[in-house]
Amino acid sequence: MNKLRIYKGADYNDMSRKAAAVIQAQLTVKPESVLGLATGSSPVGLYDVLAKMYKDGEVDFSCAKTVNLDEYLGLSPDNDQSYRYFMQKNLFSRVNIDIANTYVPNGLAADPDEECARYDDIIEKLGGVDLQLIGIGVNGHIGFNEPADSFPVKTHVEALAEKTINVNKRFFKSVDDVPRKAFTMGIGAIMSAPVVLLIASGKEKAQALKEAFFGPVTPHFPASVLQFHRNVILAADKEALSLFPDR
Ligand code: F6R
């Protein structure tokens, strides 16, 4: 492993503050940064902190651009379970970002393959991602890159793993409502970002973090690829780090 910096938080809120400080620093050093963003439970607190920082004049998104990791196939941007909706609600509507500079795959794209190519093209034209925020699935997925026989490099349509469907059903009325497929950025775009900020909270993530950083590097546990990244910042709380060896 090249470099792993660990910011250990006492709890979820502390982790969120530490992770928000990294994004704030990124935007201070480079106001026109391209931020790769994530959804799910892990970043909600972090987005709350960023919204508060903005209100207090401590962070400026006016020149920032964002590209999200993923989006469910078949959900429209105004569906309250879509990731575009999530981003609008949790971050974009609360800070001074220009919505025209925010990118999320279009869940309703008529031609999914074309949408994947379009998304990679957007990332390339933006000059790549400067800082990529990610969470981790209990099965080791990053973005929606699920365990597989190889690491998918480009944006693609992924069939969600059974485990992911079961974990994510908490957001839907029933398990049958969880979309079975999603667009996801590939491992290539994630690994190309000069900084990867991984956030994780709670004891249910402890095993995944241990496997990611101390297990074998294998596409059967996609997050393990981060062992090959030069600059990973792991912001996690005590519980998520409970299976890490003492350092
Ligand atoms: C979300 C994403 C996923 C989540 C992961 C953890 O955009 O790409 O990889 O980061 O499933 O989800 P939470 O944070 O809900 O535990």
Short mmCIF file of N, CA and C in Angstrom, two decimals, residues 35-215:
data_model
loop_
_atom_site.label_atom_id
_atom_site.label_comp_id
_atom_site.label_asym_id
_atom_site.label_seq_id
_atom_site.Cartn_x
_atom_site.Cartn_y
_atom_site.Cartn_z
N LEU A 35 -15.10 17.48 -8.01
CA LEU A 35 -15.32 16.57 -6.87
C LEU A 35 -16.13 15.37 -7.34
N GLY A 36 -15.64 14.19 -7.09
CA GLY A 36 -16.43 12.98 -7.34
C GLY A 36 -17.23 12.73 -6.07
N LEU A 37 -18.54 12.58 -6.21
CA LEU A 37 -19.38 12.49 -5.00
C LEU A 37 -20.13 11.17 -4.90
N ALA A 38 -20.53 10.87 -3.66
CA ALA A 38 -21.22 9.61 -3.36
C ALA A 38 -22.56 9.91 -2.69
N THR A 39 -23.41 8.91 -2.67
CA THR A 39 -24.69 9.01 -1.97
C THR A 39 -24.73 7.94 -0.87
N GLY A 40 -25.92 7.65 -0.36
CA GLY A 40 -26.05 6.64 0.69
C GLY A 40 -26.07 7.29 2.06
N SER A 41 -26.02 6.47 3.10
CA SER A 41 -26.10 7.00 4.48
C SER A 41 -24.80 7.66 4.91
N SER A 42 -23.68 7.13 4.44
CA SER A 42 -22.39 7.63 4.96
C SER A 42 -22.18 9.13 4.75
N PRO A 43 -22.46 9.70 3.56
CA PRO A 43 -22.12 11.11 3.37
C PRO A 43 -23.17 12.12 3.83
N VAL A 44 -24.31 11.67 4.36
CA VAL A 44 -25.36 12.63 4.72
C VAL A 44 -24.85 13.66 5.74
N GLY A 45 -24.16 13.16 6.77
CA GLY A 45 -23.62 14.05 7.81
C GLY A 45 -22.56 14.99 7.25
N LEU A 46 -21.74 14.45 6.37
CA LEU A 46 -20.69 15.26 5.74
C LEU A 46 -21.31 16.39 4.91
N TYR A 47 -22.38 16.08 4.17
CA TYR A 47 -23.05 17.12 3.39
C TYR A 47 -23.70 18.15 4.31
N ASP A 48 -24.21 17.69 5.46
CA ASP A 48 -24.77 18.64 6.44
C ASP A 48 -23.69 19.62 6.91
N VAL A 49 -22.50 19.08 7.20
CA VAL A 49 -21.41 19.94 7.68
C VAL A 49 -21.02 20.94 6.57
N LEU A 50 -20.93 20.46 5.34
CA LEU A 50 -20.56 21.36 4.23
C LEU A 50 -21.61 22.46 4.06
N ALA A 51 -22.88 22.09 4.21
CA ALA A 51 -23.95 23.10 4.07
C ALA A 51 -23.80 24.16 5.17
N LYS A 52 -23.48 23.71 6.36
CA LYS A 52 -23.30 24.66 7.47
C LYS A 52 -22.06 25.54 7.23
N MET A 53 -20.99 24.89 6.77
CA MET A 53 -19.77 25.66 6.47
C MET A 53 -20.08 26.74 5.43
N TYR A 54 -20.87 26.39 4.43
CA TYR A 54 -21.22 27.36 3.40
C TYR A 54 -22.00 28.53 4.01
N LYS A 55 -22.98 28.18 4.84
CA LYS A 55 -23.81 29.21 5.50
C LYS A 55 -22.93 30.16 6.33
N ASP A 56 -21.91 29.59 6.92
CA ASP A 56 -21.01 30.39 7.77
C ASP A 56 -19.88 31.06 6.98
N GLY A 57 -19.94 30.93 5.65
CA GLY A 57 -18.92 31.57 4.81
C GLY A 57 -17.57 30.88 4.83
N GLU A 58 -17.57 29.58 5.16
CA GLU A 58 -16.29 28.88 5.30
C GLU A 58 -15.92 28.01 4.11
N VAL A 59 -16.82 27.89 3.16
CA VAL A 59 -16.50 27.09 1.96
C VAL A 59 -17.27 27.68 0.78
N ASP A 60 -16.65 27.59 -0.39
CA ASP A 60 -17.24 28.21 -1.57
C ASP A 60 -17.28 27.18 -2.71
N PHE A 61 -18.48 26.91 -3.21
CA PHE A 61 -18.64 25.94 -4.30
C PHE A 61 -18.85 26.62 -5.65
N SER A 62 -18.69 27.94 -5.72
CA SER A 62 -19.10 28.65 -6.93
C SER A 62 -18.33 28.21 -8.18
N CYS A 63 -17.10 27.75 -8.01
CA CYS A 63 -16.32 27.32 -9.18
C CYS A 63 -16.21 25.79 -9.26
N ALA A 64 -16.77 25.10 -8.29
CA ALA A 64 -16.60 23.63 -8.23
C ALA A 64 -17.46 22.93 -9.28
N LYS A 65 -17.01 21.76 -9.63
CA LYS A 65 -17.79 20.88 -10.52
C LYS A 65 -17.90 19.53 -9.82
N THR A 66 -19.00 18.84 -10.04
CA THR A 66 -19.15 17.54 -9.37
C THR A 66 -19.59 16.47 -10.35
N VAL A 67 -19.09 15.27 -10.14
CA VAL A 67 -19.57 14.10 -10.88
C VAL A 67 -19.90 13.02 -9.86
N ASN A 68 -21.12 12.54 -9.93
CA ASN A 68 -21.49 11.49 -8.97
C ASN A 68 -21.08 10.11 -9.46
N LEU A 69 -20.89 9.25 -8.49
CA LEU A 69 -20.44 7.89 -8.79
C LEU A 69 -21.48 7.08 -9.55
N ASP A 70 -22.74 7.24 -9.18
CA ASP A 70 -23.70 6.27 -9.70
C ASP A 70 -25.14 6.79 -9.70
N GLU A 71 -25.99 6.03 -10.35
CA GLU A 71 -27.43 6.34 -10.40
C GLU A 71 -28.19 5.07 -10.75
N TYR A 72 -29.35 4.91 -10.14
CA TYR A 72 -30.18 3.75 -10.47
C TYR A 72 -30.74 3.85 -11.88
N LEU A 73 -30.73 2.73 -12.57
CA LEU A 73 -31.31 2.67 -13.90
C LEU A 73 -32.83 2.65 -13.76
N GLY A 74 -33.49 3.52 -14.49
CA GLY A 74 -34.96 3.52 -14.49
C GLY A 74 -35.58 4.55 -13.57
N LEU A 75 -34.77 5.22 -12.74
CA LEU A 75 -35.35 6.25 -11.86
C LEU A 75 -35.13 7.64 -12.46
N SER A 76 -36.20 8.43 -12.44
CA SER A 76 -36.08 9.79 -12.99
C SER A 76 -35.42 10.69 -11.94
N PRO A 77 -34.87 11.81 -12.39
CA PRO A 77 -34.17 12.71 -11.45
C PRO A 77 -35.08 13.20 -10.33
N ASP A 78 -36.40 13.27 -10.57
CA ASP A 78 -37.27 13.76 -9.49
C ASP A 78 -37.88 12.63 -8.66
N ASN A 79 -37.50 11.40 -8.93
CA ASN A 79 -37.90 10.30 -8.05
C ASN A 79 -37.11 10.45 -6.74
N ASP A 80 -37.81 10.41 -5.61
CA ASP A 80 -37.10 10.71 -4.36
C ASP A 80 -36.09 9.63 -3.95
N GLN A 81 -36.01 8.54 -4.70
CA GLN A 81 -34.97 7.55 -4.44
C GLN A 81 -33.80 7.66 -5.43
N SER A 82 -33.93 8.58 -6.38
CA SER A 82 -32.82 8.70 -7.34
C SER A 82 -31.66 9.43 -6.68
N TYR A 83 -30.48 9.19 -7.19
CA TYR A 83 -29.31 9.82 -6.60
C TYR A 83 -29.21 11.29 -6.99
N ARG A 84 -29.78 11.66 -8.14
CA ARG A 84 -29.84 13.09 -8.49
C ARG A 84 -30.69 13.82 -7.44
N TYR A 85 -31.82 13.22 -7.08
CA TYR A 85 -32.70 13.82 -6.07
C TYR A 85 -31.96 13.95 -4.74
N PHE A 86 -31.28 12.86 -4.37
CA PHE A 86 -30.50 12.83 -3.11
C PHE A 86 -29.49 13.99 -3.08
N MET A 87 -28.78 14.15 -4.17
CA MET A 87 -27.73 15.18 -4.20
C MET A 87 -28.32 16.58 -4.12
N GLN A 88 -29.46 16.75 -4.83
CA GLN A 88 -30.14 18.04 -4.82
C GLN A 88 -30.55 18.40 -3.40
N LYS A 89 -31.16 17.40 -2.74
CA LYS A 89 -31.69 17.61 -1.39
C LYS A 89 -30.57 17.79 -0.35
N ASN A 90 -29.57 16.93 -0.41
CA ASN A 90 -28.57 16.92 0.67
C ASN A 90 -27.43 17.90 0.49
N LEU A 91 -27.15 18.28 -0.77
CA LEU A 91 -26.02 19.21 -0.95
C LEU A 91 -26.30 20.36 -1.92
N PHE A 92 -26.67 20.03 -3.16
CA PHE A 92 -26.66 21.08 -4.19
C PHE A 92 -27.57 22.27 -3.86
N SER A 93 -28.75 21.99 -3.28
CA SER A 93 -29.68 23.08 -2.98
C SER A 93 -29.23 23.89 -1.77
N ARG A 94 -28.19 23.43 -1.07
CA ARG A 94 -27.81 24.07 0.19
C ARG A 94 -26.50 24.84 0.10
N VAL A 95 -25.85 24.77 -1.07
CA VAL A 95 -24.59 25.49 -1.25
C VAL A 95 -24.65 26.27 -2.57
N ASN A 96 -23.61 27.07 -2.84
CA ASN A 96 -23.65 27.93 -4.02
C ASN A 96 -23.03 27.27 -5.25
N ILE A 97 -23.39 26.00 -5.48
CA ILE A 97 -22.87 25.36 -6.70
C ILE A 97 -23.78 25.69 -7.88
N ASP A 98 -23.20 25.82 -9.06
CA ASP A 98 -23.98 26.03 -10.27
C ASP A 98 -24.46 24.64 -10.72
N ILE A 99 -25.77 24.45 -10.74
CA ILE A 99 -26.33 23.12 -11.05
C ILE A 99 -25.83 22.62 -12.41
N ALA A 100 -25.57 23.56 -13.32
CA ALA A 100 -25.07 23.16 -14.64
C ALA A 100 -23.71 22.47 -14.54
N ASN A 101 -23.04 22.67 -13.41
CA ASN A 101 -21.72 22.04 -13.21
C ASN A 101 -21.80 20.76 -12.39
N THR A 102 -23.01 20.22 -12.22
CA THR A 102 -23.15 18.97 -11.45
C THR A 102 -23.60 17.86 -12.40
N TYR A 103 -22.96 16.74 -12.29
CA TYR A 103 -23.25 15.63 -13.21
C TYR A 103 -23.59 14.36 -12.43
N VAL A 104 -24.69 13.74 -12.86
CA VAL A 104 -25.12 12.44 -12.33
C VAL A 104 -25.60 11.67 -13.56
N PRO A 105 -25.30 10.37 -13.67
CA PRO A 105 -25.81 9.66 -14.86
C PRO A 105 -27.33 9.80 -14.93
N ASN A 106 -27.84 9.81 -16.15
CA ASN A 106 -29.27 9.95 -16.37
C ASN A 106 -29.94 8.58 -16.27
N GLY A 107 -30.64 8.34 -15.18
CA GLY A 107 -31.28 7.04 -14.94
C GLY A 107 -32.29 6.66 -15.99
N LEU A 108 -32.79 7.65 -16.74
CA LEU A 108 -33.81 7.37 -17.75
C LEU A 108 -33.25 7.33 -19.17
N ALA A 109 -31.94 7.33 -19.29
CA ALA A 109 -31.34 7.35 -20.64
C ALA A 109 -31.91 6.22 -21.50
N ALA A 110 -32.30 6.58 -22.72
CA ALA A 110 -32.92 5.60 -23.61
C ALA A 110 -31.91 4.52 -24.01
N ASP A 111 -30.68 4.94 -24.18
CA ASP A 111 -29.64 3.99 -24.58
C ASP A 111 -28.56 3.94 -23.48
N PRO A 112 -28.64 2.96 -22.59
CA PRO A 112 -27.71 2.92 -21.45
C PRO A 112 -26.23 2.89 -21.86
N ASP A 113 -25.91 2.18 -22.94
CA ASP A 113 -24.49 2.12 -23.35
C ASP A 113 -24.00 3.50 -23.78
N GLU A 114 -24.88 4.20 -24.50
CA GLU A 114 -24.53 5.55 -24.94
C GLU A 114 -24.36 6.47 -23.72
N GLU A 115 -25.22 6.28 -22.73
CA GLU A 115 -25.14 7.09 -21.51
C GLU A 115 -23.79 6.85 -20.79
N CYS A 116 -23.35 5.62 -20.77
CA CYS A 116 -22.06 5.29 -20.13
C CYS A 116 -20.93 6.01 -20.86
N ALA A 117 -20.97 5.95 -22.20
CA ALA A 117 -19.91 6.60 -22.99
C ALA A 117 -19.97 8.11 -22.77
N ARG A 118 -21.20 8.65 -22.74
CA ARG A 118 -21.37 10.10 -22.52
C ARG A 118 -20.80 10.50 -21.17
N TYR A 119 -21.02 9.67 -20.17
CA TYR A 119 -20.55 10.01 -18.82
C TYR A 119 -19.02 10.00 -18.75
N ASP A 120 -18.41 9.00 -19.37
CA ASP A 120 -16.94 8.96 -19.38
C ASP A 120 -16.37 10.16 -20.14
N ASP A 121 -17.10 10.55 -21.18
CA ASP A 121 -16.69 11.70 -21.96
C ASP A 121 -16.74 12.98 -21.10
N ILE A 122 -17.78 13.09 -20.30
CA ILE A 122 -17.92 14.26 -19.40
C ILE A 122 -16.72 14.29 -18.44
N ILE A 123 -16.43 13.12 -17.85
CA ILE A 123 -15.32 13.07 -16.88
C ILE A 123 -14.00 13.46 -17.56
N GLU A 124 -13.83 12.95 -18.76
CA GLU A 124 -12.59 13.25 -19.49
C GLU A 124 -12.50 14.74 -19.81
N LYS A 125 -13.61 15.31 -20.28
CA LYS A 125 -13.61 16.74 -20.65
C LYS A 125 -13.39 17.63 -19.42
N LEU A 126 -13.82 17.15 -18.26
CA LEU A 126 -13.59 17.92 -17.03
C LEU A 126 -12.13 17.83 -16.59
N GLY A 127 -11.40 16.92 -17.24
CA GLY A 127 -9.99 16.75 -16.87
C GLY A 127 -9.80 15.74 -15.75
N GLY A 128 -10.82 14.91 -15.54
CA GLY A 128 -10.72 13.90 -14.47
C GLY A 128 -11.18 14.47 -13.14
N VAL A 129 -11.22 13.59 -12.17
CA VAL A 129 -11.71 13.96 -10.84
C VAL A 129 -10.51 14.34 -9.96
N ASP A 130 -10.61 15.45 -9.23
CA ASP A 130 -9.52 15.85 -8.33
C ASP A 130 -9.58 15.12 -7.00
N LEU A 131 -10.78 15.02 -6.47
CA LEU A 131 -10.95 14.32 -5.18
C LEU A 131 -12.19 13.45 -5.30
N GLN A 132 -12.02 12.17 -5.06
CA GLN A 132 -13.16 11.26 -5.18
C GLN A 132 -13.61 10.80 -3.79
N LEU A 133 -14.84 11.16 -3.46
CA LEU A 133 -15.45 10.69 -2.21
C LEU A 133 -16.13 9.36 -2.48
N ILE A 134 -15.88 8.37 -1.63
CA ILE A 134 -16.57 7.08 -1.78
C ILE A 134 -16.99 6.54 -0.42
N GLY A 135 -18.01 5.70 -0.46
CA GLY A 135 -18.37 4.88 0.69
C GLY A 135 -17.93 3.45 0.35
N ILE A 136 -18.26 2.53 1.22
CA ILE A 136 -17.92 1.12 0.94
C ILE A 136 -19.12 0.25 1.29
N GLY A 137 -19.43 -0.68 0.39
CA GLY A 137 -20.51 -1.62 0.68
C GLY A 137 -19.98 -2.74 1.57
N VAL A 138 -20.88 -3.43 2.28
CA VAL A 138 -20.42 -4.53 3.14
C VAL A 138 -19.78 -5.65 2.30
N ASN A 139 -20.12 -5.69 1.02
CA ASN A 139 -19.49 -6.69 0.14
C ASN A 139 -18.26 -6.14 -0.58
N GLY A 140 -17.83 -4.95 -0.14
CA GLY A 140 -16.62 -4.37 -0.72
C GLY A 140 -16.85 -3.54 -1.97
N HIS A 141 -18.13 -3.32 -2.35
CA HIS A 141 -18.30 -2.52 -3.56
C HIS A 141 -17.90 -1.07 -3.32
N ILE A 142 -17.39 -0.43 -4.36
CA ILE A 142 -17.16 1.01 -4.35
C ILE A 142 -17.84 1.55 -5.61
N GLY A 143 -18.53 2.71 -5.48
CA GLY A 143 -19.51 3.03 -6.49
C GLY A 143 -20.46 1.83 -6.46
N PHE A 144 -20.96 1.43 -7.62
CA PHE A 144 -21.70 0.16 -7.64
C PHE A 144 -20.87 -0.90 -8.36
N ASN A 145 -19.58 -0.82 -8.24
CA ASN A 145 -18.72 -1.88 -8.78
C ASN A 145 -18.78 -3.04 -7.80
N GLU A 146 -19.59 -4.03 -8.18
CA GLU A 146 -19.83 -5.18 -7.30
C GLU A 146 -18.73 -6.22 -7.47
N PRO A 147 -18.60 -7.15 -6.52
CA PRO A 147 -17.61 -8.23 -6.67
C PRO A 147 -17.76 -8.92 -8.03
N ALA A 148 -16.64 -9.13 -8.69
CA ALA A 148 -16.65 -9.69 -10.05
C ALA A 148 -15.31 -10.37 -10.32
N ASP A 149 -15.16 -10.90 -11.54
CA ASP A 149 -13.90 -11.58 -11.87
C ASP A 149 -12.83 -10.62 -12.37
N SER A 150 -13.23 -9.38 -12.67
CA SER A 150 -12.23 -8.39 -13.10
C SER A 150 -12.70 -7.01 -12.65
N PHE A 151 -11.78 -6.05 -12.66
CA PHE A 151 -12.13 -4.68 -12.27
C PHE A 151 -12.64 -3.94 -13.51
N PRO A 152 -13.90 -3.51 -13.52
CA PRO A 152 -14.37 -2.75 -14.68
C PRO A 152 -13.76 -1.35 -14.67
N VAL A 153 -13.19 -0.97 -15.79
CA VAL A 153 -12.45 0.30 -15.84
C VAL A 153 -13.39 1.48 -16.06
N LYS A 154 -14.33 1.31 -16.97
CA LYS A 154 -15.14 2.46 -17.40
C LYS A 154 -16.53 2.46 -16.78
N THR A 155 -17.23 3.57 -17.00
CA THR A 155 -18.63 3.65 -16.58
C THR A 155 -19.42 2.55 -17.28
N HIS A 156 -20.25 1.88 -16.53
CA HIS A 156 -21.01 0.76 -17.10
C HIS A 156 -22.29 0.55 -16.32
N VAL A 157 -23.13 -0.33 -16.85
CA VAL A 157 -24.35 -0.71 -16.14
C VAL A 157 -24.03 -1.95 -15.32
N GLU A 158 -24.34 -1.89 -14.05
CA GLU A 158 -24.01 -3.00 -13.16
C GLU A 158 -25.31 -3.62 -12.64
N ALA A 159 -25.36 -4.94 -12.66
CA ALA A 159 -26.49 -5.62 -12.00
C ALA A 159 -26.15 -5.64 -10.51
N LEU A 160 -27.03 -5.11 -9.70
CA LEU A 160 -26.71 -5.01 -8.27
C LEU A 160 -26.67 -6.39 -7.62
N ALA A 161 -25.71 -6.55 -6.72
CA ALA A 161 -25.59 -7.82 -6.00
C ALA A 161 -26.78 -7.99 -5.05
N GLU A 162 -27.13 -9.24 -4.80
CA GLU A 162 -28.24 -9.56 -3.89
C GLU A 162 -28.06 -8.83 -2.54
N LYS A 163 -26.84 -8.85 -2.06
CA LYS A 163 -26.53 -8.21 -0.77
C LYS A 163 -26.83 -6.71 -0.83
N THR A 164 -26.44 -6.08 -1.93
CA THR A 164 -26.66 -4.63 -2.08
C THR A 164 -28.16 -4.33 -2.11
N ILE A 165 -28.91 -5.16 -2.85
CA ILE A 165 -30.36 -4.96 -2.93
C ILE A 165 -30.96 -5.06 -1.53
N ASN A 166 -30.51 -6.03 -0.78
CA ASN A 166 -31.05 -6.22 0.58
C ASN A 166 -30.67 -5.10 1.53
N VAL A 167 -29.41 -4.63 1.41
CA VAL A 167 -28.98 -3.53 2.28
C VAL A 167 -29.73 -2.24 1.89
N ASN A 168 -29.92 -2.01 0.60
CA ASN A 168 -30.52 -0.74 0.15
C ASN A 168 -32.04 -0.72 0.21
N LYS A 169 -32.65 -1.87 0.52
CA LYS A 169 -34.12 -1.89 0.56
C LYS A 169 -34.66 -0.99 1.67
N ARG A 170 -33.79 -0.63 2.64
CA ARG A 170 -34.25 0.25 3.72
C ARG A 170 -34.73 1.60 3.20
N PHE A 171 -34.29 1.99 2.01
CA PHE A 171 -34.70 3.27 1.45
C PHE A 171 -36.01 3.18 0.67
N PHE A 172 -36.47 1.95 0.39
CA PHE A 172 -37.63 1.76 -0.48
C PHE A 172 -38.80 1.15 0.31
N LYS A 173 -39.99 1.20 -0.29
CA LYS A 173 -41.17 0.63 0.38
C LYS A 173 -40.99 -0.86 0.58
N SER A 174 -40.52 -1.55 -0.45
CA SER A 174 -40.29 -2.99 -0.31
C SER A 174 -39.08 -3.37 -1.16
N VAL A 175 -38.59 -4.57 -0.93
CA VAL A 175 -37.41 -5.03 -1.67
C VAL A 175 -37.69 -5.05 -3.17
N ASP A 176 -38.95 -5.29 -3.54
CA ASP A 176 -39.30 -5.34 -4.97
C ASP A 176 -39.14 -3.99 -5.65
N ASP A 177 -39.16 -2.92 -4.86
CA ASP A 177 -39.03 -1.59 -5.45
C ASP A 177 -37.58 -1.18 -5.70
N VAL A 178 -36.64 -1.95 -5.15
CA VAL A 178 -35.23 -1.58 -5.35
C VAL A 178 -34.84 -1.88 -6.80
N PRO A 179 -34.34 -0.86 -7.54
CA PRO A 179 -33.92 -1.13 -8.92
C PRO A 179 -32.85 -2.22 -8.93
N ARG A 180 -32.85 -3.03 -9.95
CA ARG A 180 -31.89 -4.15 -10.03
C ARG A 180 -30.60 -3.76 -10.73
N LYS A 181 -30.61 -2.61 -11.39
CA LYS A 181 -29.42 -2.19 -12.14
C LYS A 181 -29.09 -0.73 -11.85
N ALA A 182 -27.83 -0.41 -12.02
CA ALA A 182 -27.40 0.99 -11.82
C ALA A 182 -26.27 1.32 -12.77
N PHE A 183 -26.19 2.61 -13.11
CA PHE A 183 -24.99 3.12 -13.78
C PHE A 183 -23.94 3.32 -12.71
N THR A 184 -22.73 2.97 -12.99
CA THR A 184 -21.66 3.31 -12.04
C THR A 184 -20.39 3.68 -12.78
N MET A 185 -19.71 4.66 -12.21
CA MET A 185 -18.37 4.99 -12.68
C MET A 185 -17.54 3.73 -12.52
N GLY A 186 -16.57 3.54 -13.39
CA GLY A 186 -15.72 2.36 -13.25
C GLY A 186 -14.61 2.57 -12.24
N ILE A 187 -13.86 1.53 -12.01
CA ILE A 187 -12.74 1.59 -11.08
C ILE A 187 -11.66 2.54 -11.64
N GLY A 188 -11.61 2.66 -12.98
CA GLY A 188 -10.59 3.50 -13.63
C GLY A 188 -10.69 4.95 -13.18
N ALA A 189 -11.90 5.52 -13.24
CA ALA A 189 -12.07 6.94 -12.87
C ALA A 189 -11.79 7.13 -11.39
N ILE A 190 -12.21 6.17 -10.58
CA ILE A 190 -11.98 6.29 -9.13
C ILE A 190 -10.48 6.27 -8.84
N MET A 191 -9.79 5.31 -9.45
CA MET A 191 -8.35 5.17 -9.18
C MET A 191 -7.52 6.30 -9.79
N SER A 192 -8.09 6.98 -10.80
CA SER A 192 -7.34 8.07 -11.44
C SER A 192 -7.39 9.36 -10.63
N ALA A 193 -8.29 9.45 -9.67
CA ALA A 193 -8.37 10.67 -8.86
C ALA A 193 -7.13 10.76 -7.98
N PRO A 194 -6.48 11.92 -7.93
CA PRO A 194 -5.27 12.04 -7.11
C PRO A 194 -5.52 11.80 -5.62
N VAL A 195 -6.74 12.09 -5.18
CA VAL A 195 -7.09 11.84 -3.77
C VAL A 195 -8.41 11.06 -3.73
N VAL A 196 -8.41 9.99 -2.96
CA VAL A 196 -9.66 9.25 -2.70
C VAL A 196 -9.98 9.41 -1.22
N LEU A 197 -11.16 9.93 -0.94
CA LEU A 197 -11.61 10.08 0.45
C LEU A 197 -12.69 9.03 0.71
N LEU A 198 -12.33 8.04 1.51
CA LEU A 198 -13.27 6.95 1.83
C LEU A 198 -13.85 7.20 3.21
N ILE A 199 -15.17 7.20 3.28
CA ILE A 199 -15.80 7.39 4.59
C ILE A 199 -16.55 6.13 4.98
N ALA A 200 -16.50 5.80 6.26
CA ALA A 200 -17.19 4.61 6.76
C ALA A 200 -17.51 4.78 8.23
N SER A 201 -18.67 4.32 8.59
CA SER A 201 -19.11 4.47 9.98
C SER A 201 -19.88 3.23 10.43
N GLY A 202 -19.68 2.87 11.67
CA GLY A 202 -20.48 1.79 12.26
C GLY A 202 -19.80 0.43 12.19
N LYS A 203 -20.17 -0.43 13.13
CA LYS A 203 -19.47 -1.73 13.22
C LYS A 203 -19.77 -2.63 12.02
N GLU A 204 -20.89 -2.38 11.35
CA GLU A 204 -21.19 -3.23 10.17
C GLU A 204 -20.21 -2.99 9.02
N LYS A 205 -19.40 -1.93 9.12
CA LYS A 205 -18.41 -1.67 8.06
C LYS A 205 -17.01 -2.15 8.46
N ALA A 206 -16.86 -2.61 9.70
CA ALA A 206 -15.52 -2.94 10.21
C ALA A 206 -14.86 -4.07 9.39
N GLN A 207 -15.60 -5.11 9.12
CA GLN A 207 -15.03 -6.24 8.38
C GLN A 207 -14.65 -5.80 6.96
N ALA A 208 -15.51 -5.01 6.34
CA ALA A 208 -15.24 -4.55 4.97
C ALA A 208 -13.96 -3.71 4.92
N LEU A 209 -13.78 -2.83 5.91
CA LEU A 209 -12.57 -2.00 5.91
C LEU A 209 -11.33 -2.86 6.10
N LYS A 210 -11.44 -3.84 6.98
CA LYS A 210 -10.29 -4.70 7.22
C LYS A 210 -9.92 -5.47 5.94
N GLU A 211 -10.94 -6.01 5.29
CA GLU A 211 -10.68 -6.77 4.07
C GLU A 211 -10.11 -5.89 2.97
N ALA A 212 -10.65 -4.65 2.90
CA ALA A 212 -10.21 -3.74 1.84
C ALA A 212 -8.71 -3.44 1.95
N PHE A 213 -8.25 -3.21 3.18
CA PHE A 213 -6.87 -2.75 3.32
C PHE A 213 -5.88 -3.82 3.78
N PHE A 214 -6.40 -4.94 4.29
CA PHE A 214 -5.48 -5.97 4.77
C PHE A 214 -5.73 -7.33 4.13
N GLY A 215 -6.73 -7.41 3.26
CA GLY A 215 -6.98 -8.67 2.55
C GLY A 215 -6.25 -8.66 1.23
#
